[in-house]
Tab-separated table of N, CA and C in Angstrom:
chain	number	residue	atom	x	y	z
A	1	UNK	N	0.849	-1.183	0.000
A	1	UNK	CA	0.000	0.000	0.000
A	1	UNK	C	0.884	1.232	0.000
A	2	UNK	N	0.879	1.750	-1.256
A	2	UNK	CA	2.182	2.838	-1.307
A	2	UNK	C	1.076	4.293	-0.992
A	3	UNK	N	-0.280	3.964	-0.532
A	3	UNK	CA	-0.901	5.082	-0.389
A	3	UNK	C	-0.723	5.604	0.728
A	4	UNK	N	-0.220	5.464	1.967
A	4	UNK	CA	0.640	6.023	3.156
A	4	UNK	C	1.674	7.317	2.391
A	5	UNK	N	2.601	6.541	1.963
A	5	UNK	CA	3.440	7.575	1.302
A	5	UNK	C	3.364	8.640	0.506
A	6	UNK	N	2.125	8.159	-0.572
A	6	UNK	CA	1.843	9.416	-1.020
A	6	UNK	C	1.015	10.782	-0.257
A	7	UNK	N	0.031	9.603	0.613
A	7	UNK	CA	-0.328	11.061	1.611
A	7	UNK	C	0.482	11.288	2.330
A	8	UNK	N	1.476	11.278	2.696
A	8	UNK	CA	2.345	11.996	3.962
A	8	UNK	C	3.329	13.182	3.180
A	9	UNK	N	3.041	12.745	1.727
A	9	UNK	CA	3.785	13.878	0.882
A	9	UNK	C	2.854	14.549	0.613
A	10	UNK	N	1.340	14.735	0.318
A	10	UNK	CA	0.823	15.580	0.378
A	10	UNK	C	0.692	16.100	1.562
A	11	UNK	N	0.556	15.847	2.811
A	11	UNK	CA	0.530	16.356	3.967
A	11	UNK	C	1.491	17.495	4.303
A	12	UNK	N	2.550	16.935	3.547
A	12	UNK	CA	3.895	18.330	3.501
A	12	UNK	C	3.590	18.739	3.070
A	13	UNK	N	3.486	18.799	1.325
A	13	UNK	CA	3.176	19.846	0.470
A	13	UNK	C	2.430	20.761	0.900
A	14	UNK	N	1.069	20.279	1.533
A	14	UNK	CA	-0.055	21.286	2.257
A	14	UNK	C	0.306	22.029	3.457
A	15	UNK	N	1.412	21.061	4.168
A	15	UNK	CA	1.748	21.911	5.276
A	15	UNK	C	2.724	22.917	5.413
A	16	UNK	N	3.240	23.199	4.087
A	16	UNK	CA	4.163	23.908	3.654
A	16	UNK	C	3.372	25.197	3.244
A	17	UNK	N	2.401	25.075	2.396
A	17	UNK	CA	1.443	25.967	1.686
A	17	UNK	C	1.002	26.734	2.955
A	18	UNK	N	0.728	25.854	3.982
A	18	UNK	CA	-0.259	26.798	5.093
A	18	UNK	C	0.905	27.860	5.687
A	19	UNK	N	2.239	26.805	5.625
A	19	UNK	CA	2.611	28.273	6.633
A	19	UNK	C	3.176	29.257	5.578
A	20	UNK	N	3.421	29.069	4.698
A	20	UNK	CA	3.938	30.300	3.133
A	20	UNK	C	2.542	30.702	3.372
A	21	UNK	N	1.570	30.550	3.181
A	21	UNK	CA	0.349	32.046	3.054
A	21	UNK	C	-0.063	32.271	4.742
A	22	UNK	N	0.432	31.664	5.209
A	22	UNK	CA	-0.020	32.417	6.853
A	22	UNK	C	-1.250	31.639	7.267
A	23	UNK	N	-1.970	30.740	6.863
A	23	UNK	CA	-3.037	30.121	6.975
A	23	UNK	C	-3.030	30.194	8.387
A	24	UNK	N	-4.655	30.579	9.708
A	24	UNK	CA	-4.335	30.353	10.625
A	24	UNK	C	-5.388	28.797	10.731
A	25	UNK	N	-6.209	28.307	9.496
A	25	UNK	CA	-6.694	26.898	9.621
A	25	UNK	C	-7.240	26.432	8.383
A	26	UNK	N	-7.100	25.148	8.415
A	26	UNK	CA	-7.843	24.365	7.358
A	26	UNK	C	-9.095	23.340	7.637
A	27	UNK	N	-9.901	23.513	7.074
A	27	UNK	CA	-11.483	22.565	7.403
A	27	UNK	C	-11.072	21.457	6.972
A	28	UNK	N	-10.861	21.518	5.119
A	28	UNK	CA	-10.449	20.280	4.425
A	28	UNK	C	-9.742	19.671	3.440
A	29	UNK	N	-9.518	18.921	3.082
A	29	UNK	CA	-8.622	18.532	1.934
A	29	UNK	C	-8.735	17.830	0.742
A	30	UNK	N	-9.245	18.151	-0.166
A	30	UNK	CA	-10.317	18.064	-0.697
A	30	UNK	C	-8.604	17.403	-2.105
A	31	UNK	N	-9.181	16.136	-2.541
A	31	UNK	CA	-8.205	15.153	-3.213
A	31	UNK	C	-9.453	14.691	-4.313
A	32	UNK	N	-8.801	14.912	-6.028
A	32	UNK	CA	-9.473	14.774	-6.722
A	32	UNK	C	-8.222	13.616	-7.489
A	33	UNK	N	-9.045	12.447	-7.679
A	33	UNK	CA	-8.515	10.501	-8.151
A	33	UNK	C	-9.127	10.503	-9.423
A	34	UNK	N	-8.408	10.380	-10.057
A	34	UNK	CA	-9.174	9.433	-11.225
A	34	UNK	C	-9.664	7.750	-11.067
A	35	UNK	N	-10.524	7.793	-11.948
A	35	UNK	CA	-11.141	6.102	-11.767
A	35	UNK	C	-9.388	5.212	-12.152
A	36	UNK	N	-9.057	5.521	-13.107
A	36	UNK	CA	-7.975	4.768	-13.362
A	36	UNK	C	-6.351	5.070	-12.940
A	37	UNK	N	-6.266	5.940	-11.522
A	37	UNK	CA	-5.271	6.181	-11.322
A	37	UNK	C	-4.831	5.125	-9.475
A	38	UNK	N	-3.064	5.144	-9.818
A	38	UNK	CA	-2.578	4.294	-9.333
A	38	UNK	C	-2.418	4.220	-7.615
A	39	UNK	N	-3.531	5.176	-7.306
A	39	UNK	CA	-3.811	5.756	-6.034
A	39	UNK	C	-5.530	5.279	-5.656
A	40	UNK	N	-5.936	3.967	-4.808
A	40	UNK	CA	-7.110	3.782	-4.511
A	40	UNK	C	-7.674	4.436	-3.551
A	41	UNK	N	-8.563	5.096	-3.446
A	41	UNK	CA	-9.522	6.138	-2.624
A	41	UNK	C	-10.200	5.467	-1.380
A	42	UNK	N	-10.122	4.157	-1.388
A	42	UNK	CA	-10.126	3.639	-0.319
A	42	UNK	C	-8.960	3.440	0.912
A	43	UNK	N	-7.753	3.169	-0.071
A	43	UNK	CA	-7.071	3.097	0.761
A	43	UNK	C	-6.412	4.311	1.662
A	44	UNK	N	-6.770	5.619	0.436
A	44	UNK	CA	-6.390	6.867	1.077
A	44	UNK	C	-6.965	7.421	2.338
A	45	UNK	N	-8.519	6.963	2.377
A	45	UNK	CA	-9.227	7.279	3.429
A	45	UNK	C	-8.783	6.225	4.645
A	46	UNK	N	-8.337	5.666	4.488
A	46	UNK	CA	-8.272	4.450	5.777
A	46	UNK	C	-6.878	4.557	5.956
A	47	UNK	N	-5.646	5.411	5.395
A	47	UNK	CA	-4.471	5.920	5.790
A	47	UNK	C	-4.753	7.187	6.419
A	48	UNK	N	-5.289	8.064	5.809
A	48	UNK	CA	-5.361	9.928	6.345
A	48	UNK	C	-5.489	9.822	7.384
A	49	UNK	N	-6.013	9.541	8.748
A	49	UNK	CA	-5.734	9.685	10.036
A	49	UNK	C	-4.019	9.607	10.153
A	50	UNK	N	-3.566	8.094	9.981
A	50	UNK	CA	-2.548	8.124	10.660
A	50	UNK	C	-1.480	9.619	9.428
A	51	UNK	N	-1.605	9.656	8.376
A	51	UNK	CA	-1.038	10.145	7.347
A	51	UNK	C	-1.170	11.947	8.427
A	52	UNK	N	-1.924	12.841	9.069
A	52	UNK	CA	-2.628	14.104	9.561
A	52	UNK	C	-2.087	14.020	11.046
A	53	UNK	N	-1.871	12.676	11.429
A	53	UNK	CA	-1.686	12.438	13.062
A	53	UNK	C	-0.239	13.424	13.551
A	54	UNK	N	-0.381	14.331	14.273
A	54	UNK	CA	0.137	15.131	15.107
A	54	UNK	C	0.672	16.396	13.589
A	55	UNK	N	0.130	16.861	13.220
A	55	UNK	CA	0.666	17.666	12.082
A	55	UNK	C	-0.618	18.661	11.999
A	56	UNK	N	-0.739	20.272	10.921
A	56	UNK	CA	-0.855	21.061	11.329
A	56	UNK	C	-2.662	20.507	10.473
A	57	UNK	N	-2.761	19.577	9.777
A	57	UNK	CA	-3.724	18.816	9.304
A	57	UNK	C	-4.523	17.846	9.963
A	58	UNK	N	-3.982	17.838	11.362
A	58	UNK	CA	-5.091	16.931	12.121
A	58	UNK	C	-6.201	16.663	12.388
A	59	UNK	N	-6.903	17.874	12.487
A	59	UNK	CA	-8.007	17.813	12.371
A	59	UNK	C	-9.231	18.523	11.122
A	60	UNK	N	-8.188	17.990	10.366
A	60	UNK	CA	-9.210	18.147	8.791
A	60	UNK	C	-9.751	17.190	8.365
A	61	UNK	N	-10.843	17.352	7.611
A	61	UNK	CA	-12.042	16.441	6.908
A	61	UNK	C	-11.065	16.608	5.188
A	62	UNK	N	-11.187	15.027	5.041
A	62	UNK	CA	-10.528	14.994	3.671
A	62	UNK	C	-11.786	14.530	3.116
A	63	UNK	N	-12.200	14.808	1.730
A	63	UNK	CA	-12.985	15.025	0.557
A	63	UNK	C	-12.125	14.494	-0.243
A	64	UNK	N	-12.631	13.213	-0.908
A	64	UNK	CA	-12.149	13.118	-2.238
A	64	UNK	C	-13.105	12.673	-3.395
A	65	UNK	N	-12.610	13.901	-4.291
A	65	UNK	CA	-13.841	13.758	-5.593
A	65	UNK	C	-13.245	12.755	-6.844
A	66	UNK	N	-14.209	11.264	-7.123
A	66	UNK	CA	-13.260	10.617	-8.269
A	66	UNK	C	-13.421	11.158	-9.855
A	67	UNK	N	-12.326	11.578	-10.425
A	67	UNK	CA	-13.033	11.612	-11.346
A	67	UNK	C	-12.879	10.747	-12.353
A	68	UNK	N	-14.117	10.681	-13.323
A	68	UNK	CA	-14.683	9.379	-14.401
A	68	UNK	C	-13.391	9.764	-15.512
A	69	UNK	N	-12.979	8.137	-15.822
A	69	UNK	CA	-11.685	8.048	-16.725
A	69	UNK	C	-12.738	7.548	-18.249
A	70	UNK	N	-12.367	8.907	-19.295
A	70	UNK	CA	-12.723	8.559	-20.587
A	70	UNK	C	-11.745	8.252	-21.516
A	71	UNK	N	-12.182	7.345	-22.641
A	71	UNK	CA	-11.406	7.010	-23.720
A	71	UNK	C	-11.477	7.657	-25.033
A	72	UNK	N	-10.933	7.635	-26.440
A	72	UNK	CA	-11.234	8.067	-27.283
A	72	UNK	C	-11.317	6.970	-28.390
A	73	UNK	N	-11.535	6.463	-29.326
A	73	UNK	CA	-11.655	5.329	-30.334
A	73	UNK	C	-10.428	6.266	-31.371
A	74	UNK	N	-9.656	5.258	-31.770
A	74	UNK	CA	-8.655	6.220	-33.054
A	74	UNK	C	-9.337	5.015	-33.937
A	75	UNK	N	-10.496	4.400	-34.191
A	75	UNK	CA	-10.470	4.224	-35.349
A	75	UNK	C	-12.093	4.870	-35.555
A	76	UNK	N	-13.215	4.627	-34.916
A	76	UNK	CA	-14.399	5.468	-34.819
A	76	UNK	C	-14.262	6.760	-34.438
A	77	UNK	N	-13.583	7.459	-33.624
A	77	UNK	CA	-13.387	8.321	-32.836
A	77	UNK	C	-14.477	8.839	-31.813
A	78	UNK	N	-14.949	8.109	-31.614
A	78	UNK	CA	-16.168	7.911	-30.568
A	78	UNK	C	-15.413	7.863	-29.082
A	79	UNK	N	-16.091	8.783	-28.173
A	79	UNK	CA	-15.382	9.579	-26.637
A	79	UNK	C	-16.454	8.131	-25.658
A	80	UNK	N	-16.123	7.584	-24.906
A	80	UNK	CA	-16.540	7.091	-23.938
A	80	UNK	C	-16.183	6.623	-22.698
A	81	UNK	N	-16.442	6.123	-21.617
A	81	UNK	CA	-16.438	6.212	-20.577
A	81	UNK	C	-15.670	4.511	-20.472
A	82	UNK	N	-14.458	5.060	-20.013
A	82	UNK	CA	-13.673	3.423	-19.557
A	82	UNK	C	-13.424	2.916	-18.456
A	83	UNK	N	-13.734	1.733	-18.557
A	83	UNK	CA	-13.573	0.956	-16.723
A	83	UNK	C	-12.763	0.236	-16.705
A	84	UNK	N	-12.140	-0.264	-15.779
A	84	UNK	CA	-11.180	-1.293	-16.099
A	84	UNK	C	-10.713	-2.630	-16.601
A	85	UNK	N	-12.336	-3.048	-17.151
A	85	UNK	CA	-12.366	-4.562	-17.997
A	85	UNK	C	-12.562	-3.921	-19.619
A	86	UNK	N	-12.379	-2.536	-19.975
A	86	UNK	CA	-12.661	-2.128	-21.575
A	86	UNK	C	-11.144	-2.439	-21.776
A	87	UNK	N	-11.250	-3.072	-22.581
A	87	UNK	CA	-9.922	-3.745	-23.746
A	87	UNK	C	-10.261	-3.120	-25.632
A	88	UNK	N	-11.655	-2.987	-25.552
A	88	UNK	CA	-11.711	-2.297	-26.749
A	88	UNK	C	-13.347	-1.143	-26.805
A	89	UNK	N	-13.038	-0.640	-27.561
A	89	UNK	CA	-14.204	0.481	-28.037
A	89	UNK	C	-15.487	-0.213	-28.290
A	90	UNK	N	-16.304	0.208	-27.169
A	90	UNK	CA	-17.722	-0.135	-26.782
A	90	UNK	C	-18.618	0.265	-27.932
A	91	UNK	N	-18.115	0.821	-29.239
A	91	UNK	CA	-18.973	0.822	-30.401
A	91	UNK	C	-18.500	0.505	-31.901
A	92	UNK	N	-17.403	0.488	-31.956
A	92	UNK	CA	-17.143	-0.343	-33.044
A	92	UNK	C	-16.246	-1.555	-32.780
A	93	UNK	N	-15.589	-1.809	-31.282
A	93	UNK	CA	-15.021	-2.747	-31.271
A	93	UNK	C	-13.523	-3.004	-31.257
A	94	UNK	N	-12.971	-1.702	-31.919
A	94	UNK	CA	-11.627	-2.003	-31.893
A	94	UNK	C	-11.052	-1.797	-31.112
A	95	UNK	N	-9.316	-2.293	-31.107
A	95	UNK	CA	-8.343	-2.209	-29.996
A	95	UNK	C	-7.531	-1.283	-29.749
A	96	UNK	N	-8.230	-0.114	-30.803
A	96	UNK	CA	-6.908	0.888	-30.519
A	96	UNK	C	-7.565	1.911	-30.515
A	97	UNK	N	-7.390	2.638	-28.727
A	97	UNK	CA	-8.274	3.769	-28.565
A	97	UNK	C	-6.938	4.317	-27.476
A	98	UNK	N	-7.780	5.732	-27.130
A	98	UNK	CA	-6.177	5.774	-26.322
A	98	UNK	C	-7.196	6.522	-24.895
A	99	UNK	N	-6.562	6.233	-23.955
A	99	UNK	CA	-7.118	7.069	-22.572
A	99	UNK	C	-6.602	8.888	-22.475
A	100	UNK	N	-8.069	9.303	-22.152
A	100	UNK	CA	-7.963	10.478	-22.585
A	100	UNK	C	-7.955	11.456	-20.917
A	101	UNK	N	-8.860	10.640	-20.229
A	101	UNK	CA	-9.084	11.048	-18.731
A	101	UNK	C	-8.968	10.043	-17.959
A	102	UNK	N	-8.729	10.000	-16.676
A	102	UNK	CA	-8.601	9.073	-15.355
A	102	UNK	C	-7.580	8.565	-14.624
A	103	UNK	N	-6.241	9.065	-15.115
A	103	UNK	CA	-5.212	9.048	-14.164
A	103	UNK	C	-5.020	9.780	-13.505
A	104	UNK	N	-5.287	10.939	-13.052
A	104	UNK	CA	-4.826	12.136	-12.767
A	104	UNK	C	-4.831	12.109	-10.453
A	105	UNK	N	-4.255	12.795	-10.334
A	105	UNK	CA	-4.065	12.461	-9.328
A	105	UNK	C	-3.972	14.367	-8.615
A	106	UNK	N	-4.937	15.032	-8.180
A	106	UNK	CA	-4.624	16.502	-7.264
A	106	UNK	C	-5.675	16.421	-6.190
């Protein structure tokens, strides 16, 4: 579960931000996943306690919004919505489409 690590680097990053603008608090932390990125949203929520524990983020409410990973068809060029069992384009079939949204990780 490499999702420990990545939140404890966002935890810096943010806790860096608060004291560069003077922040005197934060409510929440609001983490936007793609469906197809290498960061599970489950596991992030069931790390963030210990990931916030004694830091200037302790007592923030983390929010995370997923967002939907789309594809494109390069031979139909038809835009649709990919999950992780699409191997090919849900309207004409073929194998060569390319991912357009759902890795993204802020």
């Amino acid at each position: 579960m490499h999702e420990l690590g990545v939140m404890s680097e966002v935890v810096r990053i943010v806790e860096d931000l608060v004291r560069e603008q003077n922040l005197t608090q934060v409510e929440s932390l609001v983490l936007q996943i793609g469906e197809m990125a290498s960061v599970i949203p489950y596991y992030v929520e069931q790390c963030y306690p210990a990931a916030v524990n004694g830091t200037l983020l302790e007592n923030t409410r983390l929010d995370i919004e997923i967002l939907p990973a789309s594809g494109r068809c390069n031979e139909c060029h038809k835009m649709f919505h990919v999950t992780e069992d699409y191997y090919k384009c849900p309207f004409c079939q073929s194998f060569s489409w390319e991912l357009l949204e759902g890795r993204e990780f802020f």
